[in-house]
Short mmCIF file of C-alpha atoms in Angstrom, two decimals:
data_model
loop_
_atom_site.label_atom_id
_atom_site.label_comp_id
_atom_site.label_asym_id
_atom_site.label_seq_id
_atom_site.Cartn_x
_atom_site.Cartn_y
_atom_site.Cartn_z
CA UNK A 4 10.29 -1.08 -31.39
CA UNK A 5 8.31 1.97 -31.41
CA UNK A 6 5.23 -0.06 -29.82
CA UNK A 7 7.89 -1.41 -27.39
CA UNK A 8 8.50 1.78 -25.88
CA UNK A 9 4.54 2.71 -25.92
CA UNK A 10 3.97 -0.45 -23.79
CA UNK A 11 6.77 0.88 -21.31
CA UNK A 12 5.30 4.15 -21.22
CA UNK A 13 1.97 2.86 -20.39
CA UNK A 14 2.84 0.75 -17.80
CA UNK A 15 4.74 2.91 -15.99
CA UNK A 16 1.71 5.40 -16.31
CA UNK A 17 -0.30 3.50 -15.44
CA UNK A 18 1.42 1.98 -11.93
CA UNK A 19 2.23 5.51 -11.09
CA UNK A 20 -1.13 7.50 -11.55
CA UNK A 21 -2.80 4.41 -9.90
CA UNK A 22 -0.50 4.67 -6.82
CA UNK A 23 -0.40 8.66 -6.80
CA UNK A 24 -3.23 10.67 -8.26
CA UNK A 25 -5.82 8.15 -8.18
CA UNK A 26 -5.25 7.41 -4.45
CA UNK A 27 -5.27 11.15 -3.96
CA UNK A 28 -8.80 11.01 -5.78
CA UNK A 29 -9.65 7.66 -4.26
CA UNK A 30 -9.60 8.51 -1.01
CA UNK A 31 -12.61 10.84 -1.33
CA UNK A 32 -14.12 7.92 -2.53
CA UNK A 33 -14.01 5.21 0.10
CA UNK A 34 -10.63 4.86 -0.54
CA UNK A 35 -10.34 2.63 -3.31
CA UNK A 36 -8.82 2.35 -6.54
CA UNK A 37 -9.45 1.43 -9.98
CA UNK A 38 -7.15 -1.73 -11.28
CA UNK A 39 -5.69 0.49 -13.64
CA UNK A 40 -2.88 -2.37 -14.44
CA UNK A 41 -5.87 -5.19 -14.84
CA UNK A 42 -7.23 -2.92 -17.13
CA UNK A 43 -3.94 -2.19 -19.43
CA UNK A 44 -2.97 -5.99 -19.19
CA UNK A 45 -6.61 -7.26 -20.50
CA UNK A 46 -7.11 -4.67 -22.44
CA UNK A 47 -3.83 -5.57 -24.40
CA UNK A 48 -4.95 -9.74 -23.69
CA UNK A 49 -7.90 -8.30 -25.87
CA UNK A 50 -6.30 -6.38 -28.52
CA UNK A 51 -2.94 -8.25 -29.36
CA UNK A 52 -3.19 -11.95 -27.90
CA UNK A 53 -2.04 -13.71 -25.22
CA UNK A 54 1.67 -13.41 -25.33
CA UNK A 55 1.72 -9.74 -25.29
CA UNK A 56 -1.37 -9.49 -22.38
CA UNK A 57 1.73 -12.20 -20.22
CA UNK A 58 4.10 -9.84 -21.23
CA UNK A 59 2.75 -6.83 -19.87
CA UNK A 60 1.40 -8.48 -17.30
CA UNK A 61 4.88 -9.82 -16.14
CA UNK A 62 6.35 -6.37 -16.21
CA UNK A 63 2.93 -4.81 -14.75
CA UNK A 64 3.24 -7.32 -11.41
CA UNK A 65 6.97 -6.75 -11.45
CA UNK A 66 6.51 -3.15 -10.96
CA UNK A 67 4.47 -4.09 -8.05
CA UNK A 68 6.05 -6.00 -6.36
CA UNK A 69 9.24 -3.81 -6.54
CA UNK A 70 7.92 -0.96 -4.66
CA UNK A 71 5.22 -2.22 -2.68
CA UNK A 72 5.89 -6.02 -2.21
CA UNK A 73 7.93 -7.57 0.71
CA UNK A 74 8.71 -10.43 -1.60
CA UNK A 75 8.68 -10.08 -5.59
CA UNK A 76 6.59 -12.41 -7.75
CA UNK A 77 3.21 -12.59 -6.10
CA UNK A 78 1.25 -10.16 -8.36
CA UNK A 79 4.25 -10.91 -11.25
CA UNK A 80 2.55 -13.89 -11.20
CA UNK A 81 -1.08 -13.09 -10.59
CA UNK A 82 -1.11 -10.58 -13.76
CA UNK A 83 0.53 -12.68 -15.79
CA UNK A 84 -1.75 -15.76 -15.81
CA UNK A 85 -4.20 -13.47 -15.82
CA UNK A 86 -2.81 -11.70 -18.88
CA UNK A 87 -2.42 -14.57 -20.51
CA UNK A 88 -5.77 -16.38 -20.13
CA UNK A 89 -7.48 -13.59 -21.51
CA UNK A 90 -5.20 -13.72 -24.70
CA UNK A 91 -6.05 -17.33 -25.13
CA UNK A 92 -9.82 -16.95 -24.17
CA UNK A 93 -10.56 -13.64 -26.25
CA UNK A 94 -7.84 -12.81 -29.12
CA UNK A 95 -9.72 -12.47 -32.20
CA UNK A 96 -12.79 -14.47 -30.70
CA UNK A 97 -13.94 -10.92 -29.50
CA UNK A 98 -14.36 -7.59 -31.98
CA UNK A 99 -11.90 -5.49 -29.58
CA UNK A 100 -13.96 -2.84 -30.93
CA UNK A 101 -17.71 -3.49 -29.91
CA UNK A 102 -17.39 -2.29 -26.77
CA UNK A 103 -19.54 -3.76 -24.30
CA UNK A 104 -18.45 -7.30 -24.78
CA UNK A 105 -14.69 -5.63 -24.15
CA UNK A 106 -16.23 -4.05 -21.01
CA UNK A 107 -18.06 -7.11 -19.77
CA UNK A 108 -15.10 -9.00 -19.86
CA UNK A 109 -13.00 -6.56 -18.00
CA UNK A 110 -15.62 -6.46 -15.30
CA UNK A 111 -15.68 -9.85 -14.91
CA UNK A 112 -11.87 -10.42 -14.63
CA UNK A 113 -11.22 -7.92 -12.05
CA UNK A 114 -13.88 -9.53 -10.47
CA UNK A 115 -12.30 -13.04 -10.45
CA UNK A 116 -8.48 -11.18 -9.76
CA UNK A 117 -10.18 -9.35 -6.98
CA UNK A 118 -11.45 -12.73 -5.37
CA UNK A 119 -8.03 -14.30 -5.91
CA UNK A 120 -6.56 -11.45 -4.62
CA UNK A 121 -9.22 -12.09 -1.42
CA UNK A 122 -8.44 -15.77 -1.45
CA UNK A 123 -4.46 -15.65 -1.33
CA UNK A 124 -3.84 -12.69 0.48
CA UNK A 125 -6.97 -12.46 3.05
CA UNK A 126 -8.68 -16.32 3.29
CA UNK A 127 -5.23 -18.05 3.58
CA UNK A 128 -5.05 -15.63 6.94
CA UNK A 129 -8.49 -16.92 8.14
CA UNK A 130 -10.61 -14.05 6.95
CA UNK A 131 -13.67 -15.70 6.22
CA UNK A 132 -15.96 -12.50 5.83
CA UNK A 133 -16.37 -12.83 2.04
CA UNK A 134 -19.38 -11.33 1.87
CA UNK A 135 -18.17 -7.76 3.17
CA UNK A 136 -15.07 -8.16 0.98
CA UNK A 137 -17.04 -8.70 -1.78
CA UNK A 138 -19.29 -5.85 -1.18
CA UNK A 139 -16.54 -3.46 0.04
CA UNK A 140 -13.61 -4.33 -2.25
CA UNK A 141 -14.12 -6.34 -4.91
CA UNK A 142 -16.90 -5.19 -6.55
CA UNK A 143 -16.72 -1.47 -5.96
CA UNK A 144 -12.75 -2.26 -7.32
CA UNK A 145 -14.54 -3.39 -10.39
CA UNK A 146 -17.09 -0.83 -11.20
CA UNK A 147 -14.03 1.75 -10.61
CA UNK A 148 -11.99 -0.26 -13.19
CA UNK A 149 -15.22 -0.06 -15.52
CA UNK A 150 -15.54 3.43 -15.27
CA UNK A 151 -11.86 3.94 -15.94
CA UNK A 152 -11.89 1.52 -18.88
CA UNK A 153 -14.78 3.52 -20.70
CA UNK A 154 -12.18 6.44 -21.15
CA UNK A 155 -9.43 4.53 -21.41
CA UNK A 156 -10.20 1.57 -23.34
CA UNK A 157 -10.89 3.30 -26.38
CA UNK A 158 -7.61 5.45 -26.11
CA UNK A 159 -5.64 2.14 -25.75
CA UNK A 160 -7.76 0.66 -29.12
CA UNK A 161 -7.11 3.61 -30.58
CA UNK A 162 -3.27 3.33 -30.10
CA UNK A 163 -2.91 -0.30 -31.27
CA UNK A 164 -4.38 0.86 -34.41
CA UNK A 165 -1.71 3.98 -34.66
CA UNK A 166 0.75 1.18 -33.71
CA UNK A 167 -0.62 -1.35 -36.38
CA UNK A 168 -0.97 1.60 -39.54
CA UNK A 169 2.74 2.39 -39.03
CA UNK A 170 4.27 -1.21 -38.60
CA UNK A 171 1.99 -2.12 -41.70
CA UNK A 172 3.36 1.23 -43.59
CA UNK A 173 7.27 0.54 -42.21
CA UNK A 174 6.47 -2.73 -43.21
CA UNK A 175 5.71 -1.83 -47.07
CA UNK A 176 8.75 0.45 -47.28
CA UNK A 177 10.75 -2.28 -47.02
CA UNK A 178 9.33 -4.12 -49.40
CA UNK B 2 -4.43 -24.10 -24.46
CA UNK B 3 -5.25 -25.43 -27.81
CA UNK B 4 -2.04 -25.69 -30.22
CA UNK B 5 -4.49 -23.76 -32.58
CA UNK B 6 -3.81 -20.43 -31.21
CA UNK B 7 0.14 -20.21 -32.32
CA UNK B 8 -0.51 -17.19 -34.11
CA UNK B 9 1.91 -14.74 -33.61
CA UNK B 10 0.79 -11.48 -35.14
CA UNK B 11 4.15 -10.35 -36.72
CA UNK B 12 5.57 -9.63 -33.60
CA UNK B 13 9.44 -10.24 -33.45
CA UNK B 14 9.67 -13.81 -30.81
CA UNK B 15 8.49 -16.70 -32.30
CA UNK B 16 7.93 -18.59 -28.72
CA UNK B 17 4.67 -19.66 -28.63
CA UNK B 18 2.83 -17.92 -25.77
CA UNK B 19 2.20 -20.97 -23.45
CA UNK B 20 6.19 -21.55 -23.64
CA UNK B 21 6.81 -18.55 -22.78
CA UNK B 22 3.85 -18.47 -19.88
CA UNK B 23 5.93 -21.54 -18.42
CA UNK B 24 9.20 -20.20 -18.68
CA UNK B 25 7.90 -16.65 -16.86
CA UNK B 26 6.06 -18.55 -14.06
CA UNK B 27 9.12 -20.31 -13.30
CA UNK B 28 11.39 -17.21 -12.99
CA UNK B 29 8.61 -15.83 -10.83
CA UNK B 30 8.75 -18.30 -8.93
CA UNK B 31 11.99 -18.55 -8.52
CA UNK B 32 11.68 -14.39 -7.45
CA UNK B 33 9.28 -15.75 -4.53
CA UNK B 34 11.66 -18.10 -3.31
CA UNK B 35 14.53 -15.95 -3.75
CA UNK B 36 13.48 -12.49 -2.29
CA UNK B 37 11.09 -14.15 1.02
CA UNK B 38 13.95 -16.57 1.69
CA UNK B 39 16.45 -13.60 1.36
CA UNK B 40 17.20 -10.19 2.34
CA UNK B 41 18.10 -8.86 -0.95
CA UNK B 42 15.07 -6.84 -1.12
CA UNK B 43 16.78 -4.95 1.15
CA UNK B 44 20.02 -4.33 -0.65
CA UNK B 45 21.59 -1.33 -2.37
CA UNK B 46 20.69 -2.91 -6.28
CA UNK B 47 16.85 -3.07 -5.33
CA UNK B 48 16.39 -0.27 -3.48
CA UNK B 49 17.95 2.40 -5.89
CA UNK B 50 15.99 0.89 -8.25
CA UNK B 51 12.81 2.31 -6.70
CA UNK B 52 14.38 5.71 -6.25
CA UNK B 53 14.10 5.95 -10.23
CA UNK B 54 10.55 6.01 -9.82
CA UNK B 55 10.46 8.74 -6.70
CA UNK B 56 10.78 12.43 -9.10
CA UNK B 57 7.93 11.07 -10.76
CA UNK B 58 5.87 9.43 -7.71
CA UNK B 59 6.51 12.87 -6.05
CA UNK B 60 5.55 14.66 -9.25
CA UNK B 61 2.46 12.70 -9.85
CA UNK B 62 1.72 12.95 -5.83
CA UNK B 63 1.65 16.96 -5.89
CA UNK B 64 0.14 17.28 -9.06
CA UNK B 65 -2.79 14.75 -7.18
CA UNK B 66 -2.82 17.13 -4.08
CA UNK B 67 -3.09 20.10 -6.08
CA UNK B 68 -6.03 19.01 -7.74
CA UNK B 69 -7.56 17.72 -4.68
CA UNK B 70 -6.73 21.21 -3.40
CA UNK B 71 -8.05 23.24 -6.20
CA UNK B 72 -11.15 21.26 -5.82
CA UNK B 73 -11.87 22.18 -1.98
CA UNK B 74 -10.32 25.64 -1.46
CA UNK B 75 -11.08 27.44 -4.73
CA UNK B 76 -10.01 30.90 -4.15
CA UNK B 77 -7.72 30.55 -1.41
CA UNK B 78 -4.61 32.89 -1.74
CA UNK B 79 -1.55 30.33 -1.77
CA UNK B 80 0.78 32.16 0.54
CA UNK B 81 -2.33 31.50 3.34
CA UNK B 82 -2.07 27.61 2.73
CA UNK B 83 1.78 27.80 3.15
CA UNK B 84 1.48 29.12 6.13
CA UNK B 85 -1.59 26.79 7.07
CA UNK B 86 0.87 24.26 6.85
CA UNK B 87 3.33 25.48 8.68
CA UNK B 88 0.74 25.93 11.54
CA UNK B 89 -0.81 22.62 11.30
CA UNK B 90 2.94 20.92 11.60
CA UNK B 91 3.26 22.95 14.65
CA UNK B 92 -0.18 21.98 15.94
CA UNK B 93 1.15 18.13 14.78
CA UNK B 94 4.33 19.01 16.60
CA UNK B 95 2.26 20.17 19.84
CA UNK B 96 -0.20 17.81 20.25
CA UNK B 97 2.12 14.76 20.14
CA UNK B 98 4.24 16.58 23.03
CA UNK B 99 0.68 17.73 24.84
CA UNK B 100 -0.13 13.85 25.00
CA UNK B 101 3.45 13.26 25.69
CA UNK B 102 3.07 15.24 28.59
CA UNK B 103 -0.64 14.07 29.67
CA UNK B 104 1.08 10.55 29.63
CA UNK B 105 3.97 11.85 31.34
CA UNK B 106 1.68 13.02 34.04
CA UNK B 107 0.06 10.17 34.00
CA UNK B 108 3.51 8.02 34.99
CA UNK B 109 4.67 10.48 37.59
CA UNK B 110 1.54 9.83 39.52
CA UNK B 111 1.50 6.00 39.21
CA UNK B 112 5.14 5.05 38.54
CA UNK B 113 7.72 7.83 39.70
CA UNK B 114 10.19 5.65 38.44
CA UNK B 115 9.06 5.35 34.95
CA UNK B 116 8.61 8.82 34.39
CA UNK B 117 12.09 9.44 33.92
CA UNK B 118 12.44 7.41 31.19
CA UNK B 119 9.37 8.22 29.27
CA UNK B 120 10.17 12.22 29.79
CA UNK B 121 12.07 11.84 26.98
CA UNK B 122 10.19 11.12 24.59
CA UNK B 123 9.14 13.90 23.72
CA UNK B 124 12.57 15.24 22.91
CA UNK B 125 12.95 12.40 20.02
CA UNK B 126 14.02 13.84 16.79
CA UNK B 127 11.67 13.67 14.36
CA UNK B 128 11.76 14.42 10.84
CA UNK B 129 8.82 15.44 8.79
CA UNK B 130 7.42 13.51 5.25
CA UNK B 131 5.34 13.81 2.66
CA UNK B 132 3.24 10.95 1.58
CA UNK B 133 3.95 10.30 -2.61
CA UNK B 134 2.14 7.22 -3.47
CA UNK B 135 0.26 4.49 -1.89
CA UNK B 136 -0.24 1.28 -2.09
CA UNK B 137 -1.59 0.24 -5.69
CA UNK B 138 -4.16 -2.68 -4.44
CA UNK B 139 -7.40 -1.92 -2.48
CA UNK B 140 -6.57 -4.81 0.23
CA UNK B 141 -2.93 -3.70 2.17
CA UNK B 142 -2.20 -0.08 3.02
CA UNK B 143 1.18 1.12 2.75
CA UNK B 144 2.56 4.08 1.55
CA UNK B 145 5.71 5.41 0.53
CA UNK B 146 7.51 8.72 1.62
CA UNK B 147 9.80 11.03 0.20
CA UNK B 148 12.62 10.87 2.94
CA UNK B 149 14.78 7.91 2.64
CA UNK B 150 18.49 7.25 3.76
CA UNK B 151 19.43 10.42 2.95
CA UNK B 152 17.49 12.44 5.73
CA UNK B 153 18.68 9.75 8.35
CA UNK B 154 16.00 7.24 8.32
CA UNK B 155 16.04 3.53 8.52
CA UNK B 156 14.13 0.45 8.95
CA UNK B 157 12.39 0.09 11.76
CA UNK B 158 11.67 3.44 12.59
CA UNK B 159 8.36 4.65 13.75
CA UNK B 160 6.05 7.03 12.11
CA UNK B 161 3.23 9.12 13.85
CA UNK B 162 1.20 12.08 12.03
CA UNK B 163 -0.74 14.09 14.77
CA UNK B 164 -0.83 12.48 17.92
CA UNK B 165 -1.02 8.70 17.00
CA UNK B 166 1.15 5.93 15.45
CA UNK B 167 0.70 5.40 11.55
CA UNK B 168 2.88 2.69 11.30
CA UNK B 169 6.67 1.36 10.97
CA UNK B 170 9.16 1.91 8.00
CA UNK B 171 9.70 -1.50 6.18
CA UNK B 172 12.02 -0.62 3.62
CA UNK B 173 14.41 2.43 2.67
CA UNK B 174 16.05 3.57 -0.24
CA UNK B 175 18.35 6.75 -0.67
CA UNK B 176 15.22 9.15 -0.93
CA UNK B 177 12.06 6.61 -0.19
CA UNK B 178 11.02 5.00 2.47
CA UNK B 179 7.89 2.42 2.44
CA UNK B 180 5.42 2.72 5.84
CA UNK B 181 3.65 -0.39 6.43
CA UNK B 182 0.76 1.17 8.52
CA UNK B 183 -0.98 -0.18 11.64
CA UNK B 184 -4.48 -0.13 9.70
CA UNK B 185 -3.03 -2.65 7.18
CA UNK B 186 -4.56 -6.11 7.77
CA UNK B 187 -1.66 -7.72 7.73
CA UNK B 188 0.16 -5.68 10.61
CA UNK B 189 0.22 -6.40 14.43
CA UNK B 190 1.36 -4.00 17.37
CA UNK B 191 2.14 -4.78 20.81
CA UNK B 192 0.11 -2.24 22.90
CA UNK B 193 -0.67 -1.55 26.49
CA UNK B 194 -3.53 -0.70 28.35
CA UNK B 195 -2.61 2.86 29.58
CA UNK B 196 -5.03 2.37 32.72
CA UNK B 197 -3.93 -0.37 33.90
CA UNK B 198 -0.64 -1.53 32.57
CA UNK B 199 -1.52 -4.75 30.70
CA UNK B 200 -0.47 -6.13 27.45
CA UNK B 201 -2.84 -6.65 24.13
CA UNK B 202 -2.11 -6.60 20.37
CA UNK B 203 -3.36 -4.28 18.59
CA UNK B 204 -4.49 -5.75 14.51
CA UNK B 205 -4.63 -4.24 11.38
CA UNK B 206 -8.10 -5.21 9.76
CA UNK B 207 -9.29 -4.13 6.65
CA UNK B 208 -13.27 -4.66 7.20
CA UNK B 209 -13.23 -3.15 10.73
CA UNK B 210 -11.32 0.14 9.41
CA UNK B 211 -14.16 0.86 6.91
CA UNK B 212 -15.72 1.96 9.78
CA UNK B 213 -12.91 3.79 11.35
CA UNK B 214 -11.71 1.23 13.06
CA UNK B 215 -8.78 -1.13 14.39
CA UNK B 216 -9.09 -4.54 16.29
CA UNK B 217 -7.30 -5.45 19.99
CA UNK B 218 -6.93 -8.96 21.43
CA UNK B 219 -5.16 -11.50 23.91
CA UNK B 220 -5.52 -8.55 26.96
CA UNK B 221 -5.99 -10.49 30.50
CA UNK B 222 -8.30 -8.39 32.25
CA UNK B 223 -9.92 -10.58 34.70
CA UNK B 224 -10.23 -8.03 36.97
CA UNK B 225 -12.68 -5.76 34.47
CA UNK B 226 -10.18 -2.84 34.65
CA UNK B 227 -10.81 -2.04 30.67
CA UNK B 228 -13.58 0.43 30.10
CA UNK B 229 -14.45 2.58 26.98
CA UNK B 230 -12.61 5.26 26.32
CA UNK B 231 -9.16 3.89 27.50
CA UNK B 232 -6.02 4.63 26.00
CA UNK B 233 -3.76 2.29 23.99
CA UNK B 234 -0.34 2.86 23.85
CA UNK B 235 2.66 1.09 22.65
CA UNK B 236 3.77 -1.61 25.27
CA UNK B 237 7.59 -1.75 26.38
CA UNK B 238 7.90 -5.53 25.07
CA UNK B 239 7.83 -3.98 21.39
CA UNK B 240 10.82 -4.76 19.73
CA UNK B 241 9.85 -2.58 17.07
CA UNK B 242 7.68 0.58 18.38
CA UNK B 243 9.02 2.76 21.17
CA UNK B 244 7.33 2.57 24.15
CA UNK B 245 3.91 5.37 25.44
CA UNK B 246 3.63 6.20 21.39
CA UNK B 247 -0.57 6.95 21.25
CA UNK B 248 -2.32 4.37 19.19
CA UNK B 249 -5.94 4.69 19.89
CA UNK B 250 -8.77 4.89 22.27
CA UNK B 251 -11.18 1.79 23.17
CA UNK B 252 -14.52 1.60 21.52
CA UNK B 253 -15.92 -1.98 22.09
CA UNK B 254 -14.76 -4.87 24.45
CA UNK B 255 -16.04 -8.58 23.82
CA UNK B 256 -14.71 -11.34 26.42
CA UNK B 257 -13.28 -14.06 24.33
CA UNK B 258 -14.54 -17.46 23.75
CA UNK B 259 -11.56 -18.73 26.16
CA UNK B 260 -13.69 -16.93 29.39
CA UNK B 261 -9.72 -16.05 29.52
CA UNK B 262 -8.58 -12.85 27.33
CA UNK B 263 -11.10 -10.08 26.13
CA UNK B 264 -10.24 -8.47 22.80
CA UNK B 265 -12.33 -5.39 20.65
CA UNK B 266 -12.08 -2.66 18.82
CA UNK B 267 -10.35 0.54 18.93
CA UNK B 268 -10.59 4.04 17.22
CA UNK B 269 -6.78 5.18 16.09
CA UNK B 270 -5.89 8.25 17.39
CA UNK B 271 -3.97 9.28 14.34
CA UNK B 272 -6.55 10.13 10.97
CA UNK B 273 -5.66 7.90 8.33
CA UNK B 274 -8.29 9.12 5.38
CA UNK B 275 -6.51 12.42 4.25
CA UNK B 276 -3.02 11.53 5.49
CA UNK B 277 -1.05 13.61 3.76
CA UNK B 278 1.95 14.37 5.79
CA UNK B 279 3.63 12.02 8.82
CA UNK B 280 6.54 12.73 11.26
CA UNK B 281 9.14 9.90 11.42
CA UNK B 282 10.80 9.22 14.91
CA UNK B 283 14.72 9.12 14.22
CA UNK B 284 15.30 7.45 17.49
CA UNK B 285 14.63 3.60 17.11
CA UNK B 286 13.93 1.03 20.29
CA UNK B 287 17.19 -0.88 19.84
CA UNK B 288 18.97 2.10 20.40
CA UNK B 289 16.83 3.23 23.27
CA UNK B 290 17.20 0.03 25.20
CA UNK B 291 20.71 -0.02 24.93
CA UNK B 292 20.92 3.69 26.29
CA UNK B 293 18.20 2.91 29.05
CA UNK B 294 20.00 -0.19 30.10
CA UNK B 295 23.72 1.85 30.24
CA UNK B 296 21.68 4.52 32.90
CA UNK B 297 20.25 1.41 34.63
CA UNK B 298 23.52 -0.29 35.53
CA UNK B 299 25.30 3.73 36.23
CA UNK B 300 22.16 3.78 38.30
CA UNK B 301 22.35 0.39 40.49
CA UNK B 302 26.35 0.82 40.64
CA UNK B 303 26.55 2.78 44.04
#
């Protein structure tokens, strides 16, 4: 329960300092901004398996697409699988905490939701310029996330554990 | 995929992820369907939804701006920046009618008859907007404002900061209103050549506005009237956008492939980097063309 409401809280965090403050920040620096929701969904995908990284990746996309979609679903969608496949691919076969793997991994999946991003919403409307999209979204997207994800990543390993020492200790008490 | 990982960690559902990763894409799939075929976006439920979010967006927003503000004008004596403000809304306020009136000008040599009806646009009501949170991906830009229903606005309605259009409101809740904005790749505005009357569409493009930019295409100029510098206004064919709103000025013209239409690039007259606050036109075009069409037929009566 109590990690329930965490998740919630982060979330919506999340989706609102990367829609408020970090735009007001971004847009002293070429107007981008970190994936902070990419970040929270693999981060979790990491830490706690697939099923919660499709969870929060469900509710992450949701949120989205409720204020700033014209249809919902699209990034509902796009965070979820996304969520998911780096439960399946990394859940316990990565130590969430030796970080660089962690880091690598987030790099390279913003990387790839970037380009589907690029593929779905920009090459399906005949903009072929991938290299400047690459250049000029994409990967400065992804070094942004990175940066972000050395502060936060450790805060969000650090609350899993908080989260884990008091359902183990609730979890004795019953006993 | 593997049946291996079933594990569940102690968490309370037993559904093994995959399940569950089916059953999810379906109901978002179903949302996709649902909300593109439909118009419930649109509706009451969805909309106050949203407005849950707006005390913090708008929170969140200032506590951004002060920051940002902090950072640049360390020092600065607050009541000064208030009335700052105020100024720069009036300069805002002044500079749209000052083009207004250039255009105006502009008519009453050319097209006497015109002038009448674009004289008033300057007396549109406008209501002014802070800008609370913008759009969370780095590939559309739209933003949303902290007026909705409330202050009289609706979908549809055009939204200028300084002298130039920003965009068009999409959607509307009781105190938020989305602004898909002209820069946005995936937005399109009929314009007109202020020079010499003709028609072009004015694109939203992503890689061109990294350098300031907007793109313009399908004008038929065969007589070379376009030059650099030219204005672009909104045409009178808009459904959407009023009519003699500012958009931008010329910067490069390229004859198309076709030997028949030349399009380019433009520089938009309003500054989208630190836009902070916009002015929302209350008046919309389906209301104006009903009122200009009443006058018409009062005028060709007698």
């Amino acid at each position: 329960m109590r990690r329930i409401i965490a998740y919630i809280l982060i979330v919506f965090l999340s989706f609102l300092l990367q829609t408020t403050v970090f735009q007001t920040i971004g847009s002293y620096l070429s107007d981008l901004v970190p994936n902070l929701l990419f970040l929270l969904v693999a981060s979790f995908g990491i830490l706690r398996g697939e099923k919660t990284g499709l969870l929060l990746g469900f509710f992450s996309g949701l949120m989205t697409d409720l204020v700033f979609g014209s249809y919902l679903g699209f990034y509902t969608l796009l965070f979820m699988f996304f969520g998911f496949m780096i439960g399946i691919l990394f859940y316990q076969s990565v130590e969430p905490d030796h970080f660089l793997p962690v880091f690598a991994i987030i790099a390279c999946g913003d990387l790839l939701f970037g380009f589907v991003e690029y593929v779905l919403l920009f090459l399906l409307r005949t903009r072929f310029h991938f290299r400047f999209y690459l250049l000029h979204v994409m990967i400065p997207e992804m070094i942004y996330t990175v940066a972000v994800a050395v502060l936060l990543y450790p805060f969000y390993l650090f609350l899993d554990e908080v989260l884990q020492t008091d359902e183990s200790r609730r979890a004795k008490k019953f006993v | 995929m593997s049946p291996i990982i079933k594990k569940t960690g102690g968490e309370k559902f037993t559904l093994p992820g995959k399940y569950l990763l089916f059953i999810l894409s379906l109901v978002a799939v179903a949302l996709i369907m649902i909300t593109s075929a439909t118009d419930i976006m649109n509706s009451r439920a969805f909309t106050s939804l949203e407005s849950a979010l707006y005390p913090f967006q708008r929170g969140l927003a200032n506590a951004g701006a002060w920051l940002i503000r902090r950072k640049i004008e360390i020092g600065n004596i607050r009541s000064l920046q208030a009335e700052n403000e105020e100024l720069k809304r009036q300069i805002d306020a002044l500079t749209t009618e000052n083009i207004y009136l250039q255009q105006d000008e502009y008519e009453l040599t050319n097209l006497r008859r015109l002038y009448e009806l674009d004289a008033q646009y300057q007396n549109f009501e406008k209501t002014g907007a802070r800008i609370i949170a913008k759009d969370g991906s780095n590939w559309y830009q739209s933003f949303i404002i902290d007026k909705g229903t409330d202050d009289g606005i609706a979908v549809d309605m055009n939204v200028i900061a300084g002298s130039g259009l920003v965009g068009r409101v999409n959607a509307v809740g009781s105190n938020w209103a989305r602004v898909q904005s002209i820069i946005s790749d995936n937005a399109a505005v009929s314009g007109t050549l202020l020079s010499s009357s003709d028609n072009l569409i004015v694109t939203g493009s992503l890689e061109l506005y990294k350098n300031g930019r907007i793109a313009w295409s399908k004008l038929v100029d065969p007589t070379d009237r376009v030059a650099i510098g030219d204005k672009i206004v909104t045409s009178n064919i808009s459904d959407k956008f009023l009519p003699g709103i500012l958009i931008g000025y010329v910067s490069d013209i390229k004859p198309d492939a076709n030997n028949l239409t030349k399009s380019g690039e433009l520089i938009p007259a309003a500054s989208f980097e630190h836009l902070d606050e916009v002015l929302v036109i209350l008046t919309m075009k389906q209301e104006l063309s009903e009122e200009s069409t009443g006058i018409e037929d009062e005028e060709e009566a007698p």
